[in-house]
Amino acid sequence: MSAFNAIGEEREIDRDEFTPEIEPQATWCPGCGDFGVLKALKQAMPEVGRNPEETLLVTGIGCSGKLSSYFRSYGFHSIHGRSLPVARAAKLANPGLEVVAAGGDGDGYGIGGNHFMHTARENHDMTYIVFDNEIFGLTKGQTSPTSPKGHKSKTQPHGSAKSPIRPLSLGLTSGATYVARTAAVNPNQAKEILTEAMEHDGFAHIDFLTQCPTWNKDAKQYVPYIDVQDSDDYDFDIHNRGEAAEMMREAEDALYEGEVLTGRFYVDDERPSYQQEKQQTGDMPEEPLAERYFDDDYEWERSYDLLDRHK
Amino acid sequence: MTDDELIWRIAGGSGDGIDSTSQNFAKALMRSGLNVFTHRHYPSRIRGGHTYVEIRASDHEVKSRGDGYNFLLALGDSFARNPQEEAYYGNEEIKPLTENLDELREGGVIVYDSGLLDTEEVENFDERVEENNWNVYDLDLRGLAKEHGREIMRNTAGVGATAALLGMELDKIEELMQNAMSGDILEANLDVLEDAYESVQSDYEFTHDLQIPTGEHEEDQVLISGSHGIAYGAIDEGCRFISGYPMTPWTDVFTIMTQNLPDMGGISEQVEDEIAAASLAIGASHAGAKAMSGSSGGGFALMSEPLGLAEITETPLVLVESMRAGPSTGMPTKPEQGDLEHVLYTSQGDSNRVVFAPGDAAECYEQTRKAFEIAYNYQIPAIVLYDQKLSGGHQSTDESVFDEEPNPDLGSIVTEDDLEEAAKEAGRFKRYMYDSDDGVSKRSIPGQKGGNFLASGNEHNEVGHISEDPDNRVIQMDRRMAKLDSIREELNENTDHQPVYGPEDAQYGILSFGSTKGVVEETVDRLNDDGHSVKAMNVSDLMPFPKGEVTDFLEDVDEALVVEMTATAQFRRHIQGQLGRFGEKLYSLLKYDGNPFEPEEVVSGFESRIEGSADLGEYNVRIESATGD
Ligand SMILES: Cc1ncc(C[n+]2csc(CCOP(=O)(O)OP(=O)(O)O)c2C)c(N)n1
Ligand code: SF4
């Protein structure tokens, strides 16, 4: 359909196309891990072969939420914790779009935790990047759901009594069909994982470790990291839920002891995406809903035809 | 009080099939040429618990429930016999008699199921019957139903008995049954119906005069609820995406949409909560679909933040708010209009939205269409505000109301040519352009070449970048706020969109909004018949407020009564706030006991205020004067 002529356009795609006219230095602090996510995402786009105008990046609120400001595509900078519901509806309305949602650990695992669980459960075909810096950045350093137990902050002066949540395990048990962890300090792996995630047909969850030098100086755990795929010490079947869960548990325990395990933890290529499931049950049209509004010849059904049951 | 109307009340336990039986009976009455209005009263309980449905049917227009009623079909509550339930709720068996007698008119008819109900247990039953001249018919409906199959069919037996007592033909009822069921069940039901009909005719001596009124429709009719009106309006505007989370009474619209959309190539999503529901509608709308969501009180509260998001990103959004009594969870199954200010003002900042409050099923249809048109043309959230009364109550409505061409137009969006032009002129597309006459700058849809932009919940400049620049801020705020003025102008072009009911030059006025429309119009007729001089205006455009029309209305009258189902006179305050005057002329008639107004209450309210004559003591209503001028 001509209205969406940016979708599926075949051409060489250059990563610079994703750079808008404003600079991330505008808000991000020097040394912030968010730069790494931005860079990796721009590098992944040409690999995936998607151009800026067929890509919709939906973000939440937080330093992480600013990603959509510094990435040139169609963007939606929504509200705190709500990137996923906005993103998944856009994908349902127009499955031709490459939909990426992003936010912080507070945004994604705190206020938006419910949406995370449900979007994963439904296995929407999209990529979800959570900038995990174990802190609330934008609101100036409060404890986040991934802050370690005992972490002291202005809002937890005696040290947090809460254990951190386990994002990878949560992603897996909720139903995500691609679960990975990568780190801003590891650009090559990050790019590869982002590429895979976008190419994956289902909900891809990436716990993306980012450093926040401004509010979380103590968190030195991001170096050195170990890629679980490259290390002979970790042998597990990435398609096996049980083994993946075990590996995640290890990685999540290790993180707070200073050992950062990254890489792919779980991939399920078999399970159909939510959109496919819905189409199979006749709950969703085969053709993108959004296209219909640009089709002058489409015959719109009307309520008048439903009135028989009311006579 | 008129005698040319039947007000039939069927009473029993929730879950006993009262709803479907009454729907069918109402349709049969409509098919025989009568105007029909139904009122549902039910507890917040799934099975058991006293419930009734009232059907008012007459040759004359029926716009509300009547005053009391004149025919009671008391079925009994089969769930009350469950010993476990009894432990919880006590013996509710006789409630269909004890709970309903107060409103039964003098000379009215009672048919009760002697298989389930024992009048000995009803206090002073015989005395009351005698005092009120009621005509009582006892029938073992349960036994009769059981004979032919299942006891649940005692509803059908009751309808058969009703028909016999009122001199109604069975054909219309049988037709409807044949449409609704088949096989053994149909046969059994038809047997029960006829059996009850005949046994009443042969075994009873009739003591009442009530007969079925006769009537004829000029136009074909359909029996429609306000929720159907809203759903069908949305469908005809090309809405093909709905997201929601169940909450009474919003669930009515959500269900109707969900039952229809997938077959029309649309999408319905039941999601995890109302924040998600509104956010999904925004996402779908952003991506180029016409989308709707909605809720009731508490759920709508959760939508407050997405509502503002839609406004600042200028994403078209239609939300439905079906009010029930609050605060908090309040009374889920009872109507009130207390969410008015919540809907008008919720969400942070100087936020704007359009609010329509339809007054009947036909207006629900028309105004939902309008809401979509405005939302998509002006890129602003539009809310359709109605309540539990209108949500589930059915009304016979001219079929022609729904005979309007579909309008799937996405509104103010750019074309490819626009985008090419923009690229040539400015180097890129300016989504939030500074200069526009009506406040609207066209949007692009993700996937359109050359149209990319950032829609941000933060303040942003004309290309969509987040900006705290003071000059930009003022320009963007002013532009967004200008939309309401443009919308007001557009709505005003249609001169009779806030029609006045009653004589133009009347001395007194009644103002109302939403579902109180019908009862106020009936009141106006009665008062004028009694020699008063009264006119009414049901305001349906709540935001932007039709200042000119309401001012004209109020300037012409000595005094006006503002009738609303709230405890704090929210609507009256809204009028005073919008017009900044008329405090001395406005009086409120307030009702907030969970039941909609009956015409007699409004008549008495008016007489009590204007003449000091009527005594309001017997009603749950209150008069309050306005403050300030
Ligand atoms: C409903 C709501 N609550 C609170 C806030 C304030 N707020 C903005 S960002 C933020 C935390 C961000 O932390 P995180 O998601 O970890 O992102 P980071 O800034 O660290 O990237 C909070 C609490 C808000 N904007 N909206
Ligand atoms: S506060 Fe932390 S997360 Fe935010 S930009 Fe600065 S370094 Fe990054």
Short mmCIF file of C-alpha atoms and ligand atoms in Angstrom, two decimals, chain A residues 27-29 32-34 63 133 137-138 211-215, ligand 2:
data_model
loop_
_atom_site.label_atom_id
_atom_site.label_comp_id
_atom_site.label_asym_id
_atom_site.label_seq_id
_atom_site.Cartn_x
_atom_site.Cartn_y
_atom_site.Cartn_z
CA THR A 27 20.88 15.33 28.75
CA TRP A 28 22.99 12.26 29.31
CA CYS A 29 25.97 12.61 31.69
CA CYS A 32 26.58 7.16 30.97
CA GLY A 33 25.82 3.67 29.76
CA ASP A 34 22.92 4.97 27.73
CA CYS A 63 17.21 8.99 31.34
CA ASN A 133 21.61 0.66 35.81
CA GLY A 137 18.77 8.03 37.25
CA LEU A 138 16.53 10.87 36.19
CA GLN A 211 26.37 2.18 34.11
CA CYS A 212 25.20 5.34 35.84
CA PRO A 213 28.41 7.05 36.92
CA THR A 214 26.48 9.92 38.42
CA TRP A 215 24.32 8.10 40.95
S1 SF4 C 2 21.90 10.21 35.75
FE1 SF4 C 2 22.85 8.27 35.36
S2 SF4 C 2 21.50 7.25 33.94
FE2 SF4 C 2 21.00 9.41 33.88
S3 SF4 C 2 22.22 10.25 32.27
FE3 SF4 C 2 23.34 10.53 34.10
S4 SF4 C 2 24.64 8.76 34.19
FE4 SF4 C 2 23.05 8.30 32.75
#
